[in-house]
Amino acid sequence: MRGVDRTIPQSAMNSHPNHQSNLDDSPQQNNRRRLAFIDHLPTFRQYVQDTWLDLLVVICVGALALGLNSADNASTRQFPIIFREDGDVVYPTFSYPRRKSIIPIWLDALLAILIPTLFFIIAQIRVRSFYDFNTAFWGVIWAIASTTLFQVFIKTLIGGFRPHFLSVCNPDLSRIGSGTGFQGIMYDISICSPDANKAHLRDATKSFPSGHTTAAAAGYVYLSLYFNAKMKIFSNERPHFYKLLVFLAPLLGACLIGGVLTVDNSHHWYDVIAGAIIGTIGALSAFRMSYASIWDYRFNHIPLPRPKSAWSPFGTHDGYASGSAINTEPKTTTPENFSYATGVPTFPSFAHPREWCPAGAPGDAWSRNELINADANFQRQAHYGA
């Protein structure tokens, strides 16, 4: 990396936990350091400049998804109906009764956003970085918004019949014999009763894939990845068992939501599986867009900087961020040509233990010396800014 001094200056050594610090270690000063992350909060203008495009795209994606979801299916699918001699319809796959959804889709999507956001907020007790919270929050929004649009496109263009389809369709028995295919058992929705509820009928033809499961998987898989990154559940050390339970808990929530959909006759098992796959892919993609890695424990907790952003805690490779001579004024501009770097120059040292500092990835992660220097600079900034 350009302009990086690989040597450890004496000032940085003094600020390292293994060396005596020459800074004020009074309780008041320590409290100021713990709250120093407030200095890195963006102004309202900076935040708007950084997020307005994301917000606009999310709104457009949501509006497009709502419009597609209320539209009729683009394809005409056929389904088999077998009439017994007494006139009763026999085809059990689509013959379940229509039941009220146990979890409405709006509540499912809301929980998929609010529950992860709640834990992002709780994590700030230790992380203490608004930039990290903002990155995590927008990441889960991206995951849910993108996968929702993805599954709505499939619902509208491909679709599928829900388990309660025939209960909503209520086939017109006067149309017996008008079917097509082998033995004339295949029909389309034109055989449905004229009195059938149009909205219910349209919804009953959009079973594949499951929108509930897509949103749940996107939100809760993302949360599990966040837990792993912050708690280092999958790393080079054997953690306590409770951490595995923390990692699996959101996945259990997603599985339960998917299972409930088969109980209330809203979806088939394959609808749920397809929704889970779409949501998981969206969560993995959004997390990697937001953080330096998905599974690499060395730096999967580090939120990525945004190039040419009006606000970012990641500075240039000069001043604080470079490990060169310590300046009294931090530089917070981003480099003209963005280079992949996962340093944490403005994160408090207590945000993540030093054992989890990036190491062994030259060119991709900050060296230990650079992190020691960056931490010294951060503490010096907190000291002089007090």
XYZ file of C-alpha atoms in Angstrom:
386
model
C 0.000 0.000 0.000
C 1.319 3.447 -0.937
C 3.062 5.578 1.616
C 2.861 3.045 4.438
C 5.637 3.117 7.015
C 6.016 -0.471 8.187
C 8.021 0.566 11.258
C 6.332 1.102 14.599
C 6.840 4.649 15.875
C 7.605 5.113 19.546
C 4.321 6.973 20.035
C 2.432 3.956 18.762
C 4.439 1.614 20.970
C 3.603 3.759 23.968
C -0.105 3.500 23.193
C -0.035 -0.257 22.655
C -1.466 -2.282 25.574
C 1.894 -4.046 26.021
C 3.683 -0.740 26.628
C 3.212 2.032 29.134
C 0.923 4.716 27.760
C 1.871 8.369 28.037
C -1.728 9.483 27.598
C -4.099 10.500 30.331
C -5.610 7.315 31.751
C -7.997 9.018 34.142
C -11.590 7.724 34.293
C -12.797 10.919 32.662
C -10.378 10.565 29.758
C -11.159 6.867 29.347
C -14.834 7.728 29.184
C -14.088 10.281 26.464
C -12.243 7.624 24.500
C -15.149 5.234 24.831
C -17.409 7.903 23.393
C -14.940 9.077 20.768
C -16.882 7.322 18.032
C -19.338 10.227 18.249
C -16.674 12.373 16.588
C -17.098 10.253 13.479
C -20.831 10.733 13.097
C -21.658 12.283 9.728
C -23.420 15.568 9.337
C -26.938 15.396 7.956
C -25.684 16.659 4.601
C -22.911 14.064 4.466
C -25.315 11.278 5.316
C -27.822 12.351 2.668
C -25.084 12.615 0.059
C -23.901 9.129 0.938
C -27.283 7.372 1.059
C -29.719 9.240 -1.206
C -29.086 7.004 -4.206
C -29.529 3.820 -2.154
C -32.758 5.169 -0.691
C -34.077 6.152 -4.116
C -33.285 2.743 -5.614
C -34.865 0.905 -2.666
C -38.057 2.968 -3.050
C -38.172 2.273 -6.794
C -37.557 -1.437 -6.244
C -40.326 -1.570 -3.636
C -42.789 0.246 -5.889
C -41.972 -2.050 -8.814
C -42.375 -5.137 -6.628
C -45.780 -3.953 -5.370
C -46.929 -3.229 -8.912
C -45.857 -6.626 -10.215
C -47.409 -8.410 -7.253
C -50.817 -6.851 -7.982
C -50.659 -7.731 -11.688
C -52.096 -10.854 -13.293
C -49.811 -13.717 -14.212
C -48.085 -13.359 -17.557
C -48.276 -17.100 -18.249
C -51.324 -19.364 -18.453
C -50.702 -22.514 -16.486
C -52.851 -25.619 -16.638
C -53.799 -27.937 -13.830
C -55.396 -31.383 -13.706
C -58.930 -31.915 -12.461
C -60.426 -35.377 -12.120
C -64.217 -35.577 -11.785
C -65.740 -38.564 -10.061
C -68.951 -40.077 -11.359
C -70.931 -38.231 -8.705
C -69.521 -34.904 -9.969
C -67.079 -34.277 -7.114
C -63.626 -32.920 -7.963
C -60.693 -35.098 -6.969
C -57.147 -33.681 -6.998
C -55.793 -33.428 -3.437
C -52.623 -31.414 -4.186
C -54.612 -28.208 -4.828
C -57.703 -29.074 -2.788
C -56.766 -27.820 0.678
C -59.049 -25.244 2.305
C -58.025 -21.611 2.178
C -56.904 -20.412 5.594
C -55.897 -17.037 6.930
C -52.123 -16.559 6.916
C -50.586 -17.157 10.323
C -47.913 -14.541 9.544
C -48.997 -11.832 7.055
C -46.423 -10.964 4.416
C -46.112 -7.357 5.642
C -45.322 -8.564 9.175
C -42.850 -11.112 7.859
C -40.935 -8.459 5.898
C -41.080 -5.983 8.789
C -39.668 -8.510 11.265
C -36.943 -9.495 8.787
C -35.772 -5.869 8.942
C -36.499 -4.920 12.563
C -35.060 -7.990 14.308
C -31.628 -7.748 12.628
C -31.631 -3.967 13.145
C -32.292 -4.458 16.857
C -29.237 -6.687 17.164
C -27.137 -4.256 15.112
C -28.034 -1.615 17.703
C -27.250 -3.929 20.628
C -23.880 -4.755 19.044
C -22.915 -1.094 19.257
C -22.490 -1.526 23.014
C -19.200 -3.134 22.043
C -18.518 -2.057 18.466
C -19.313 1.641 19.012
C -19.265 2.593 15.358
C -22.144 4.324 13.643
C -20.481 3.534 10.329
C -20.613 -0.178 11.167
C -24.278 0.082 12.161
C -25.114 2.020 9.009
C -23.303 -0.537 6.848
C -25.078 -3.466 8.498
C -28.495 -1.791 8.297
C -28.265 -0.917 4.620
C -26.883 -4.364 3.892
C -29.972 -6.109 5.241
C -32.194 -3.622 3.388
C -30.376 -4.431 0.147
C -30.755 -8.157 0.770
C -34.506 -8.001 1.396
C -35.321 -5.443 -1.311
C -33.367 -7.204 -4.066
C -34.655 -10.694 -3.278
C -38.224 -9.431 -2.960
C -38.080 -7.991 -6.462
C -36.447 -11.206 -7.686
C -39.170 -13.479 -6.317
C -42.012 -11.185 -7.416
C -40.717 -11.321 -10.988
C -40.780 -15.127 -10.831
C -44.252 -15.153 -9.277
C -45.630 -12.944 -12.038
C -43.862 -14.486 -15.021
C -43.882 -18.147 -13.916
C -46.227 -18.506 -10.959
C -47.752 -21.645 -9.552
C -50.903 -22.875 -7.846
C -51.230 -22.729 -4.083
C -52.428 -25.773 -2.116
C -55.827 -24.078 -1.655
C -56.213 -23.150 -5.340
C -59.249 -25.339 -6.102
C -61.053 -24.050 -3.006
C -60.712 -20.513 -4.379
C -61.317 -21.497 -8.004
C -64.454 -23.559 -7.270
C -64.513 -25.173 -10.775
C -67.688 -24.814 -12.813
C -69.071 -28.350 -13.198
C -70.880 -27.330 -16.377
C -67.455 -27.172 -18.056
C -66.834 -30.898 -17.602
C -65.406 -32.391 -20.763
C -63.744 -29.204 -22.044
C -60.310 -30.171 -20.767
C -57.226 -30.831 -22.869
C -54.294 -33.221 -22.743
C -54.370 -36.921 -21.905
C -57.952 -38.023 -21.198
C -58.958 -34.340 -21.182
C -58.090 -33.736 -17.519
C -56.048 -30.520 -17.948
C -57.812 -27.170 -17.453
C -56.885 -23.518 -17.036
C -58.448 -20.845 -14.822
C -61.271 -20.317 -17.319
C -63.006 -23.275 -15.657
C -63.185 -21.385 -12.359
C -66.560 -20.200 -11.136
C -67.616 -16.701 -12.284
C -68.357 -15.953 -8.634
C -64.776 -16.689 -7.529
C -63.059 -13.840 -5.688
C -60.759 -12.288 -8.299
C -58.132 -11.092 -5.831
C -58.011 -14.461 -4.069
C -57.862 -16.240 -7.414
C -54.960 -14.098 -8.623
C -53.112 -14.692 -5.369
C -53.762 -18.442 -5.587
C -51.859 -18.577 -8.893
C -48.680 -17.047 -7.397
C -47.396 -19.777 -5.156
C -43.877 -20.147 -6.554
C -41.584 -19.087 -4.966
C -42.479 -18.255 -1.372
C -42.181 -14.528 -0.708
C -42.380 -15.058 3.060
C -39.420 -17.428 3.040
C -37.435 -15.230 0.674
C -37.674 -12.203 2.984
C -37.070 -14.276 6.116
C -34.009 -16.002 4.668
C -32.572 -12.719 3.386
C -32.912 -10.998 6.760
C -32.065 -13.823 9.141
C -29.206 -15.381 7.157
C -27.680 -11.895 6.986
C -28.063 -11.619 10.768
C -26.340 -14.983 11.275
C -23.435 -13.826 9.128
C -23.238 -10.641 11.196
C -23.143 -12.669 14.429
C -20.362 -14.831 13.027
C -18.335 -11.808 11.955
C -18.606 -9.999 15.271
C -18.341 -13.008 17.603
C -15.820 -14.983 15.513
C -17.834 -18.175 15.756
C -16.035 -19.831 12.829
C -12.400 -18.881 13.315
C -9.054 -20.426 14.246
C -10.127 -20.979 17.842
C -12.750 -23.208 19.433
C -15.502 -20.940 20.818
C -18.023 -21.630 23.551
C -21.122 -23.603 22.604
C -23.504 -20.690 23.185
C -22.015 -18.867 20.203
C -23.110 -21.674 17.898
C -26.641 -21.347 19.292
C -26.537 -17.602 18.642
C -25.487 -18.247 15.048
C -28.211 -20.852 14.472
C -31.047 -18.947 16.164
C -31.850 -16.669 13.179
C -31.690 -19.672 10.842
C -34.208 -21.450 13.066
C -36.497 -18.432 12.762
C -36.308 -18.549 8.979
C -37.029 -22.301 8.962
C -40.032 -21.872 11.256
C -41.515 -19.182 9.028
C -41.083 -21.437 6.008
C -42.658 -24.362 7.838
C -45.651 -22.306 8.950
C -46.460 -21.633 5.298
C -47.062 -25.328 4.702
C -49.268 -25.500 7.802
C -51.628 -22.700 6.736
C -51.866 -24.119 3.180
C -50.167 -21.093 1.615
C -47.293 -22.910 -0.075
C -45.926 -26.259 -1.167
C -42.605 -27.478 0.216
C -40.818 -26.705 -3.044
C -42.066 -23.097 -2.941
C -40.450 -22.743 0.473
C -37.154 -24.298 -0.643
C -36.953 -22.003 -3.678
C -37.653 -18.921 -1.540
C -34.989 -19.970 0.968
C -32.395 -20.359 -1.793
C -33.189 -16.931 -3.259
C -33.094 -15.254 0.159
C -29.830 -16.936 1.155
C -28.103 -15.896 -2.070
C -29.308 -12.334 -1.529
C -28.028 -12.314 2.069
C -24.603 -13.637 1.081
C -24.316 -11.113 -1.740
C -25.398 -8.129 0.361
C -23.091 -9.063 3.241
C -20.071 -9.373 0.963
C -20.928 -6.003 -0.608
C -20.922 -4.482 2.877
C -18.067 -6.230 4.690
C -14.535 -7.255 3.770
C -15.307 -10.976 3.774
C -18.059 -13.477 4.493
C -16.152 -16.313 6.161
C -12.564 -15.076 6.616
C -12.483 -14.475 10.369
C -9.500 -12.131 10.057
C -11.515 -9.267 8.626
C -15.150 -10.241 8.027
C -16.098 -7.821 10.827
C -14.724 -4.801 8.961
C -17.249 -2.676 7.033
C -15.999 -1.623 3.634
C -15.488 2.050 2.755
C -17.436 3.566 -0.079
C -15.216 5.180 -2.733
C -15.610 8.910 -3.298
C -18.081 9.159 -0.442
C -18.901 12.399 1.327
C -18.677 10.509 4.602
C -16.502 7.601 5.605
C -14.380 6.871 8.680
C -11.731 5.438 6.356
C -9.162 8.031 5.395
C -6.451 8.248 2.781
C -3.112 6.537 3.241
C -1.735 9.769 4.690
C -1.850 11.094 8.221
C -3.823 8.897 10.553
C -4.588 6.132 8.112
C -1.059 5.580 6.854
C 0.880 5.024 10.047
C 3.211 7.892 9.182
C 3.993 10.794 11.480
C 1.048 11.570 13.698
C -0.808 14.743 12.834
C -3.084 16.676 15.128
C -5.765 16.951 12.462
C -7.237 13.743 11.005
C -7.753 13.388 7.265
C -11.073 11.864 6.290
C -11.010 12.181 2.522
C -11.192 9.044 0.441
C -8.503 8.170 -2.110
C -9.091 9.252 -5.679
C -8.531 5.712 -6.928
C -10.149 3.362 -4.479
C -7.929 0.467 -3.461
C -9.119 -2.504 -1.472
C -8.027 -2.000 2.097
C -9.625 -3.315 5.249
C -7.921 -1.202 7.846
C -9.875 0.262 10.739
C -8.062 3.540 11.391
C -10.895 5.191 13.278
C -12.335 2.239 15.156
C -11.739 2.170 18.928
C -9.340 -0.557 20.029
C -12.083 -2.174 22.099
C -14.366 -2.623 19.093
C -12.744 -5.953 18.302
C -9.947 -7.765 20.170
C -6.500 -7.406 18.621
C -6.393 -11.167 18.182
C -8.787 -10.640 15.282
C -6.687 -8.021 13.486
C -6.127 -8.880 9.821
C -2.868 -10.728 9.310
C -1.280 -12.881 6.663
C -2.950 -11.276 3.648
C -0.417 -8.807 2.183
C -2.047 -6.205 -0.005
C -5.527 -7.155 1.131
C -5.461 -6.355 4.833
C -3.698 -3.978 7.140
C -0.600 -5.332 8.857
C -0.421 -5.505 12.627
C 2.018 -2.586 12.641
C -0.414 -0.463 10.680
C -3.237 -1.311 13.056
C -1.078 -0.462 16.068
C -0.225 2.866 14.461
C -3.842 3.521 13.531
C -4.975 2.729 17.051
C -2.342 5.056 18.482
C -3.510 7.808 16.170
C -7.118 7.260 17.166
C -6.276 7.495 20.849
C -4.159 10.584 20.207
C -7.095 12.158 18.366
C -9.402 11.375 21.292
C -6.819 12.790 23.703
C -6.332 16.102 21.904
C -10.022 16.395 21.078
C -11.005 16.122 24.726
